[in-house]
XYZ file of N, CA, C and O in Angstrom:
588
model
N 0.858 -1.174 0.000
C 0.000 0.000 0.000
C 0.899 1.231 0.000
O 2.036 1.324 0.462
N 0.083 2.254 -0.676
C 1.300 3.921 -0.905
C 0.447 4.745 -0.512
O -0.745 4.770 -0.816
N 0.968 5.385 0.115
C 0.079 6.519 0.817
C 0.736 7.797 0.808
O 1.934 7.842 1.085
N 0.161 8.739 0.552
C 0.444 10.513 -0.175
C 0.731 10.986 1.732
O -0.094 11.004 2.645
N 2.038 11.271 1.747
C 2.287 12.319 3.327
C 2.757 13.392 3.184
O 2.695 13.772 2.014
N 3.198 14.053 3.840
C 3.765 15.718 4.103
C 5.431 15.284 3.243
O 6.139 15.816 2.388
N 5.471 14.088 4.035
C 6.901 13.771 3.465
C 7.287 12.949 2.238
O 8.372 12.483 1.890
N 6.371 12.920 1.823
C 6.473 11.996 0.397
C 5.499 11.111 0.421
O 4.384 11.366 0.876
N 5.888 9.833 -0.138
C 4.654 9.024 -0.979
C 5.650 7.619 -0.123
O 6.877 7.524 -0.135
N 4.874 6.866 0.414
C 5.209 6.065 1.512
C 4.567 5.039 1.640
O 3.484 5.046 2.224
N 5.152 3.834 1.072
C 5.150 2.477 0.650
C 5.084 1.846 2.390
O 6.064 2.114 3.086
N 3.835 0.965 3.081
C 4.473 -0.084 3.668
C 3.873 -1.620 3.381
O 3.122 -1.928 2.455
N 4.281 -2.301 4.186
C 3.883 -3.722 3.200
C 3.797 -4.779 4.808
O 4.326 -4.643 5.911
N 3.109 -5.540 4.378
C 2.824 -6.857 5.578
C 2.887 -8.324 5.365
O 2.797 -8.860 4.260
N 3.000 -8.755 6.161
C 3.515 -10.211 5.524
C 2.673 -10.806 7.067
O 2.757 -10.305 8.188
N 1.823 -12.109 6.603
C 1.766 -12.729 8.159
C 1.124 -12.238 9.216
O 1.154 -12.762 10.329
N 0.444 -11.093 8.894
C -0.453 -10.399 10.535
C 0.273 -9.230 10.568
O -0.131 -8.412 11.395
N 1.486 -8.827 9.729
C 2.646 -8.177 10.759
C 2.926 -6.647 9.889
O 1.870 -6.633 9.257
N 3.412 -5.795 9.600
C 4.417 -4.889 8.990
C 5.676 -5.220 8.754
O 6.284 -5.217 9.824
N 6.361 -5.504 7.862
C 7.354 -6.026 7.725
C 8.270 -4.715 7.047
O 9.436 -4.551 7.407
N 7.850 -4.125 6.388
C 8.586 -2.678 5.452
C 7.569 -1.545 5.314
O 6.340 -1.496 5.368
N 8.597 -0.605 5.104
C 7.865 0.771 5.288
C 8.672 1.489 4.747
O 9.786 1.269 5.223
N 8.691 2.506 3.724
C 9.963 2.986 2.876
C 9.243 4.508 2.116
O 8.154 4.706 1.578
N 10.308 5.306 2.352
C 9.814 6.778 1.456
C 9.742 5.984 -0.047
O 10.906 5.589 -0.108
N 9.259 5.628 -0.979
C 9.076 5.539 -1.927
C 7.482 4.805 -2.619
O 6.689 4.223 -1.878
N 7.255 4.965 -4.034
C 6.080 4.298 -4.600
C 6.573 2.486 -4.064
O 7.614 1.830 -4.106
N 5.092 2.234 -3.565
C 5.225 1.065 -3.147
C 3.769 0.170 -3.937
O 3.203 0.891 -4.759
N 3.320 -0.839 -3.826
C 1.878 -1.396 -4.451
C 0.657 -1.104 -3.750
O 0.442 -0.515 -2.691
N -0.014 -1.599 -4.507
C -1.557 -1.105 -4.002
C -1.909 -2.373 -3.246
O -3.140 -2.394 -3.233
N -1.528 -3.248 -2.725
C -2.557 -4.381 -2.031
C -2.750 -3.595 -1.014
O -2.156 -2.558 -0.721
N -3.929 -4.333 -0.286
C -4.906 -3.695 1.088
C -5.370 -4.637 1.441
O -5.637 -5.603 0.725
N -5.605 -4.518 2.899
C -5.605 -5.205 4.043
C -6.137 -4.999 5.090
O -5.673 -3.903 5.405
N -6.966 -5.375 6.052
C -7.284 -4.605 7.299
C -6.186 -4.287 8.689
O -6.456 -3.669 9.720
N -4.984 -4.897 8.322
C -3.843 -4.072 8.754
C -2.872 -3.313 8.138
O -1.928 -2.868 8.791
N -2.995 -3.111 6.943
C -2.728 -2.132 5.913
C -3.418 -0.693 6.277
O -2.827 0.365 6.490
N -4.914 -0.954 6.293
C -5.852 0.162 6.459
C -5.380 0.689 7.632
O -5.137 1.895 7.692
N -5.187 -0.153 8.729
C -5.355 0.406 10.025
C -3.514 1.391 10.166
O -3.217 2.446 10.726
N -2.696 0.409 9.377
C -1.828 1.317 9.622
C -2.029 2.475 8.740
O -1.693 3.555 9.226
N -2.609 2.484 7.286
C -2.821 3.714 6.458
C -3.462 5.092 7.965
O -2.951 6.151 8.329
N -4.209 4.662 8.244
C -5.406 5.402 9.538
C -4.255 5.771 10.352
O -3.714 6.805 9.959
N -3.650 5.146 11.519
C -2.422 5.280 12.054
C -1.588 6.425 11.931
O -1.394 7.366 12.700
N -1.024 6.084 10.529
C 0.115 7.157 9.774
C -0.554 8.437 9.517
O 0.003 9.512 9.739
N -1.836 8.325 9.015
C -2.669 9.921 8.636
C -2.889 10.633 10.101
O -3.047 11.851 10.184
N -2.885 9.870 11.115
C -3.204 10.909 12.274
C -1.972 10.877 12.887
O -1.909 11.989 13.411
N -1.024 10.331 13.128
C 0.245 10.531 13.293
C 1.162 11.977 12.550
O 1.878 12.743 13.195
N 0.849 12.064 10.847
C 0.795 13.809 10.847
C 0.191 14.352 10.798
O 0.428 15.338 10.099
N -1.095 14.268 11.437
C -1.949 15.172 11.417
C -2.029 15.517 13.123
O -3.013 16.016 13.669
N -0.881 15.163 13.742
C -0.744 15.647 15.026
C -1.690 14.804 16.120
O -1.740 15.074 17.320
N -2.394 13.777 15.492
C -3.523 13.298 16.793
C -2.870 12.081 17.476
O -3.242 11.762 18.605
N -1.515 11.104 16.569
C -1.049 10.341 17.322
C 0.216 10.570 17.816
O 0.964 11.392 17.287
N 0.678 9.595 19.263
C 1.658 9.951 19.809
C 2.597 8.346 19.567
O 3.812 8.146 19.593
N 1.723 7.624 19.393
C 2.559 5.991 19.363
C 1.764 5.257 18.421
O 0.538 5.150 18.375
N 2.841 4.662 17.513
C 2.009 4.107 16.790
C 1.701 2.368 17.739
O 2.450 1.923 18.609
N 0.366 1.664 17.206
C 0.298 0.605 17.743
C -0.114 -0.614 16.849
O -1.193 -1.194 16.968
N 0.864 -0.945 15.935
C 0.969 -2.234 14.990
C 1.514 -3.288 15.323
O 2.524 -3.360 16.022
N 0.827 -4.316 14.802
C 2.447 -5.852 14.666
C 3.175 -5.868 14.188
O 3.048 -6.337 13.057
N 4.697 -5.332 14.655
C 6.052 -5.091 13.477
C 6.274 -6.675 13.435
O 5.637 -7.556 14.013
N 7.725 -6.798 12.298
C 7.744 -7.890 12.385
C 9.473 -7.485 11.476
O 9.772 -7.346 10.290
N 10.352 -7.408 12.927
C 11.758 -6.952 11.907
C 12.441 -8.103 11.703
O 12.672 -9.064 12.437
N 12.777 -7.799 10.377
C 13.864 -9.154 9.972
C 14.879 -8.609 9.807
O 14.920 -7.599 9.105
N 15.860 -9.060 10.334
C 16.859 -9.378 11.035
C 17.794 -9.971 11.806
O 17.625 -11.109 12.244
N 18.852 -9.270 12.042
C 19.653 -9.954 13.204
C 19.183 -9.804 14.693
O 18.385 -8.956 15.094
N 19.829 -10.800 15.474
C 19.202 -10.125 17.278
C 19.467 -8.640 17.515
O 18.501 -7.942 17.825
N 20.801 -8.026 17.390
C 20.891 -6.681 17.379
C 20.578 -6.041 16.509
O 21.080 -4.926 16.368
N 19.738 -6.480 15.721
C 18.938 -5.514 14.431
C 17.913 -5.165 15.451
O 17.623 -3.996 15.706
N 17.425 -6.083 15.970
C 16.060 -6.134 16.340
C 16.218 -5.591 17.950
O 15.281 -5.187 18.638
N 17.400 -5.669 18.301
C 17.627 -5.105 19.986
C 17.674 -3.314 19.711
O 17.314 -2.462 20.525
N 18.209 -3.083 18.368
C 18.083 -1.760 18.505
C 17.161 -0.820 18.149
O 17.006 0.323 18.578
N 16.146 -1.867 16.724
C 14.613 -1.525 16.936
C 13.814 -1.202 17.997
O 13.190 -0.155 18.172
N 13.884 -2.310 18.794
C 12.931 -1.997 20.573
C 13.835 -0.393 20.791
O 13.409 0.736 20.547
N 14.856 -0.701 21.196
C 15.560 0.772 21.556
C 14.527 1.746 21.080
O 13.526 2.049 21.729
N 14.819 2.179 19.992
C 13.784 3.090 19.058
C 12.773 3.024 19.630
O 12.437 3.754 20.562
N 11.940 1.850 18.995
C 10.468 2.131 19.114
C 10.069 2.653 20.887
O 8.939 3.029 21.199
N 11.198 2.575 21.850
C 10.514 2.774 23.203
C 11.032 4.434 23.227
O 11.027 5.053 24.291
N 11.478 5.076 21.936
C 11.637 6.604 22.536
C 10.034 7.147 22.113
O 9.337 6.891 21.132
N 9.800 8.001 23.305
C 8.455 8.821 22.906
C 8.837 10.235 21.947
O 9.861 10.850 21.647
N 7.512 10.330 21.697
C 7.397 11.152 20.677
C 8.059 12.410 21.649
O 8.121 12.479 22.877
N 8.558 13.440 20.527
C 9.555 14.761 20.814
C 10.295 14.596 21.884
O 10.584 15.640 22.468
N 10.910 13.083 22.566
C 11.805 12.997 22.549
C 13.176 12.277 21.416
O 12.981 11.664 20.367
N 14.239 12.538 21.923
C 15.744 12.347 20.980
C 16.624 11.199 21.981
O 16.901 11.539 23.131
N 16.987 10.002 21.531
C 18.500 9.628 22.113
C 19.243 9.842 21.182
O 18.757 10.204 20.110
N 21.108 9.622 21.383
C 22.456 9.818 20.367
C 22.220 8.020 20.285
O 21.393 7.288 20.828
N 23.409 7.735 19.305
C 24.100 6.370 19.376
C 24.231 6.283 20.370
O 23.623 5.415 20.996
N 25.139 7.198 21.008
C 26.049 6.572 22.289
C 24.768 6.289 22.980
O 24.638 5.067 23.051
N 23.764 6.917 23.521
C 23.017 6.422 24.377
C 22.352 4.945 24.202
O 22.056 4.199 25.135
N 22.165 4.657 22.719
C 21.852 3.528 22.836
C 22.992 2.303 23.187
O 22.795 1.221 23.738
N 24.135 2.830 22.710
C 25.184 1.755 22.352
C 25.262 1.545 23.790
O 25.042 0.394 24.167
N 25.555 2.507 24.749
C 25.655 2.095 26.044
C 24.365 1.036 26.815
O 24.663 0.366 27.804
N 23.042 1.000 26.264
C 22.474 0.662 26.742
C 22.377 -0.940 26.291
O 22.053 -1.809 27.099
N 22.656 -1.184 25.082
C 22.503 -2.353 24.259
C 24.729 -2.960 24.361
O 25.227 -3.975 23.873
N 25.365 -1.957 25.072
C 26.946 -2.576 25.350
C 27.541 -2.637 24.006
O 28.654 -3.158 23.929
N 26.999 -2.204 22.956
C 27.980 -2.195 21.453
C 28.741 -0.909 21.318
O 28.829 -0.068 22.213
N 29.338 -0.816 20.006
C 29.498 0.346 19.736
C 28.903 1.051 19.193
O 27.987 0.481 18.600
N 28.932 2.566 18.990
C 27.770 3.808 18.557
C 27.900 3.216 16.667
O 26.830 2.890 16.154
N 28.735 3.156 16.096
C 29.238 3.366 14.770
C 28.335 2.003 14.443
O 28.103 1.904 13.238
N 27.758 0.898 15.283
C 27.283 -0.297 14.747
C 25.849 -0.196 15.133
O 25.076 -1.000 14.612
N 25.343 0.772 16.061
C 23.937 1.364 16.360
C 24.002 2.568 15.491
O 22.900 3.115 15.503
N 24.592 3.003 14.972
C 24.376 3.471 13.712
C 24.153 2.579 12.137
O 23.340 2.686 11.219
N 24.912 2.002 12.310
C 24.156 1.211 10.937
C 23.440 0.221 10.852
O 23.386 -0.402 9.791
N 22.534 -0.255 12.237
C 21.618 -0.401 12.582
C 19.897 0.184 12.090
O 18.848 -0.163 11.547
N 20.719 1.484 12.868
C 19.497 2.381 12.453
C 19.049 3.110 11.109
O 17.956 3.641 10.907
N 20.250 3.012 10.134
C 20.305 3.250 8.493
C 19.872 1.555 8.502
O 20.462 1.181 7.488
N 19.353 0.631 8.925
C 18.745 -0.976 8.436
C 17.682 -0.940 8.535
O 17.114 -1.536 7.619
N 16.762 -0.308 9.565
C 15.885 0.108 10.191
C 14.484 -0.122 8.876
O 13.913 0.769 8.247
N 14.302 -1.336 8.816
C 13.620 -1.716 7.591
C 11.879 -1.120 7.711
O 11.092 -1.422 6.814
N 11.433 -0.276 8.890
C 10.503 0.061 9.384
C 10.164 1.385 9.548
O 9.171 1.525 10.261
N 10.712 2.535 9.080
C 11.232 3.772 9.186
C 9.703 4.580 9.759
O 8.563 4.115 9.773
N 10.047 5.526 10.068
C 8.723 6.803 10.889
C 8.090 5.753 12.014
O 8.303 5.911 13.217
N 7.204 4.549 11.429
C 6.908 3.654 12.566
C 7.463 2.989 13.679
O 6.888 2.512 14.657
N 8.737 3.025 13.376
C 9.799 2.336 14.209
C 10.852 3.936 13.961
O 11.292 4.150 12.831
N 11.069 4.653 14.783
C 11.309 5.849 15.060
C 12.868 6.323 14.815
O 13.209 7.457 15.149
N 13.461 5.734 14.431
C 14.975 5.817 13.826
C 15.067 7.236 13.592
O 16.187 7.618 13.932
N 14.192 8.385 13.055
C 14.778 9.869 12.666
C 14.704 10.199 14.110
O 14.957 11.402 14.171
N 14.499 9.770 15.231
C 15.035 10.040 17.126
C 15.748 9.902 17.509
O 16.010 10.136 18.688
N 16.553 9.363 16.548
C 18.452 9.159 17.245
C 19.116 9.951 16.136
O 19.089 9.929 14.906
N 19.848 10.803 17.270
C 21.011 12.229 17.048
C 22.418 11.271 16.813
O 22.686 10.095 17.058
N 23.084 12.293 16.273
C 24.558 12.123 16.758
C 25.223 12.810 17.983
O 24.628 13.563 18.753
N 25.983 12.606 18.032
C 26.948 13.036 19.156
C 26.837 14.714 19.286
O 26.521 15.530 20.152
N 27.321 14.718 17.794
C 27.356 16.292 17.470
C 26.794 16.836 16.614
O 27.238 17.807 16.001
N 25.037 15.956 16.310
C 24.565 16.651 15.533
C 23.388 15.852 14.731
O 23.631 14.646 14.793
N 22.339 16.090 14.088
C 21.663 15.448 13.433
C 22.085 13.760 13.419
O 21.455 12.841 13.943
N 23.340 13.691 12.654
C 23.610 12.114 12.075
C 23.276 12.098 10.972
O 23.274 13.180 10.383
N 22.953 11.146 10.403
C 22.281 10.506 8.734
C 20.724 9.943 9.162
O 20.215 9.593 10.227
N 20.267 10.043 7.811
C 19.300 9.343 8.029
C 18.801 8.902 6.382
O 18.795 9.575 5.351
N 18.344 7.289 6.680
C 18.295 6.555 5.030
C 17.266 6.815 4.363
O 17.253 6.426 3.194
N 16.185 7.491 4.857
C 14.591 7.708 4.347
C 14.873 8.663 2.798
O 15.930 9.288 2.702
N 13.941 8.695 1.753
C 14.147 9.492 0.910
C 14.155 10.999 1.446
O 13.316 11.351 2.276
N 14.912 11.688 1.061
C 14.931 13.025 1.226
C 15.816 13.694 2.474
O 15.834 14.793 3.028
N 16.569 12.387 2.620
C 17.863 12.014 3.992
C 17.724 12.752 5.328
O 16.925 12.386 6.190
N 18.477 13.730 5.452
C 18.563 14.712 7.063
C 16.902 15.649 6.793
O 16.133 15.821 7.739
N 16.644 16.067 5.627
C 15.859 17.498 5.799
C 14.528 16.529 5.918
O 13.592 17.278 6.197
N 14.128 15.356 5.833
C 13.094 14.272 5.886
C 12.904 14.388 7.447
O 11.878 14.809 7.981
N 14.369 13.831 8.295
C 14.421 14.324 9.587
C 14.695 15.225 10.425
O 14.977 15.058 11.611
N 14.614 16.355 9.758
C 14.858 17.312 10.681
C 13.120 17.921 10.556
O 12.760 18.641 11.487
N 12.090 17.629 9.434
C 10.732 18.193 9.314
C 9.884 16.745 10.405
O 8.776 16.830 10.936
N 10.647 15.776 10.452
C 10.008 14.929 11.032
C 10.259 15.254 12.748
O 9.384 15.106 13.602
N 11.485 15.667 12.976
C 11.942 15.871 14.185
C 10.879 17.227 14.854
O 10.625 17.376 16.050
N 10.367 18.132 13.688
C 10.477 19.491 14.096
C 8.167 19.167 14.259
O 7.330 19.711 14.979
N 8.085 18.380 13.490
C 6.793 18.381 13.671
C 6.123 17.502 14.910
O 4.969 17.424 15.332
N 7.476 16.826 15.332
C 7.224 16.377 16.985
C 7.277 17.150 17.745
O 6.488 16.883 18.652
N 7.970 18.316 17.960
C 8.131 18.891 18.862
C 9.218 18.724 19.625
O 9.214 18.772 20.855
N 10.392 18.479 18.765
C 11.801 18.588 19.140
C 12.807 19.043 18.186
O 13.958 18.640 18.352
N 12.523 19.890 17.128
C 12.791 20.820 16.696
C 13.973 22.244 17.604
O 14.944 22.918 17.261
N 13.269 22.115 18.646
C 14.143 22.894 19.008
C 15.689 22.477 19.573
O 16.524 23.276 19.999
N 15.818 21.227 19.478
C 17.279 20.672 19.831
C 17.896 20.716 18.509
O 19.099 20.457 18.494
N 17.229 21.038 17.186
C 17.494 21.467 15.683
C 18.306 22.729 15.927
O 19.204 22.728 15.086
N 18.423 24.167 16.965
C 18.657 25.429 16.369
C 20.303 25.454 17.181
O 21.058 26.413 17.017
């Protein structure tokens, strides 16, 4: 399913009960009643009415693919962690919770544009890279750790 956002045109897909991908780009038209519900989800999510999304993810991956997903998905909205904060929490290094979070096969739903760098934004893999997250950051209401 593709759905028209503030931030582009936003493909996600399900497999099994679950969400499995979610990607800035044209994605297919199948539909689903967990398709719909996440289509519903995502529209009030920018339209300011949600704070968490509540789907069946389903990350594929490694164990620390998926240890640093949870990470993510447990930051609340307009808040930010760095790498380091996660790396310390998960005992790796920042540079491998970073390319973690560029794997992040689940993107906006699974909250990856919430982790900073050290000294600054960081990267981010979504189409339209940092300025994707810095409008995503700023329409949470943490924008101001942006100036």
């Amino acid at each position: 399913m593709t759905l028209d956002t503030p931030t582009g045109r936003f493909a996600i897909r399900e497999e099994d009960g679950a969400i499995v991908r979610a990607e800035w780009r044209e994605g297919g038209v199948d539909t689903s009643d967990l398709l719909e519900e996440a289509a519903q989800q995502i529209a009030a999510y920018y339209a300011g009415e949600l704070t968490e999304f509540d789907l069946p993810l389903h990350v594929r991956g490694s164990d620390f693919q998926r240890a640093v997903c949870d990470v993510m998905s447990a930051i609340p909205l307009g808040e930010t962690l760095t790498y380091g904060d996660i790396s310390k929490k998960l005992g790796v290094p920042a540079q491998a919770v970073g390319q973690a979070c560029g794997g992040n096969p689940i993107p906006l739903i699974i909250p990856c544009h919430r982790v900073l760098g050290a000294q600054g934004l960081g990267g981010f893999s979504g189409t339209g890279g940092v300025e994707t997250k810095v409008w995503l950051l700023k329409h949470e209401g943490a924008g101001g750790l942006l100036i």
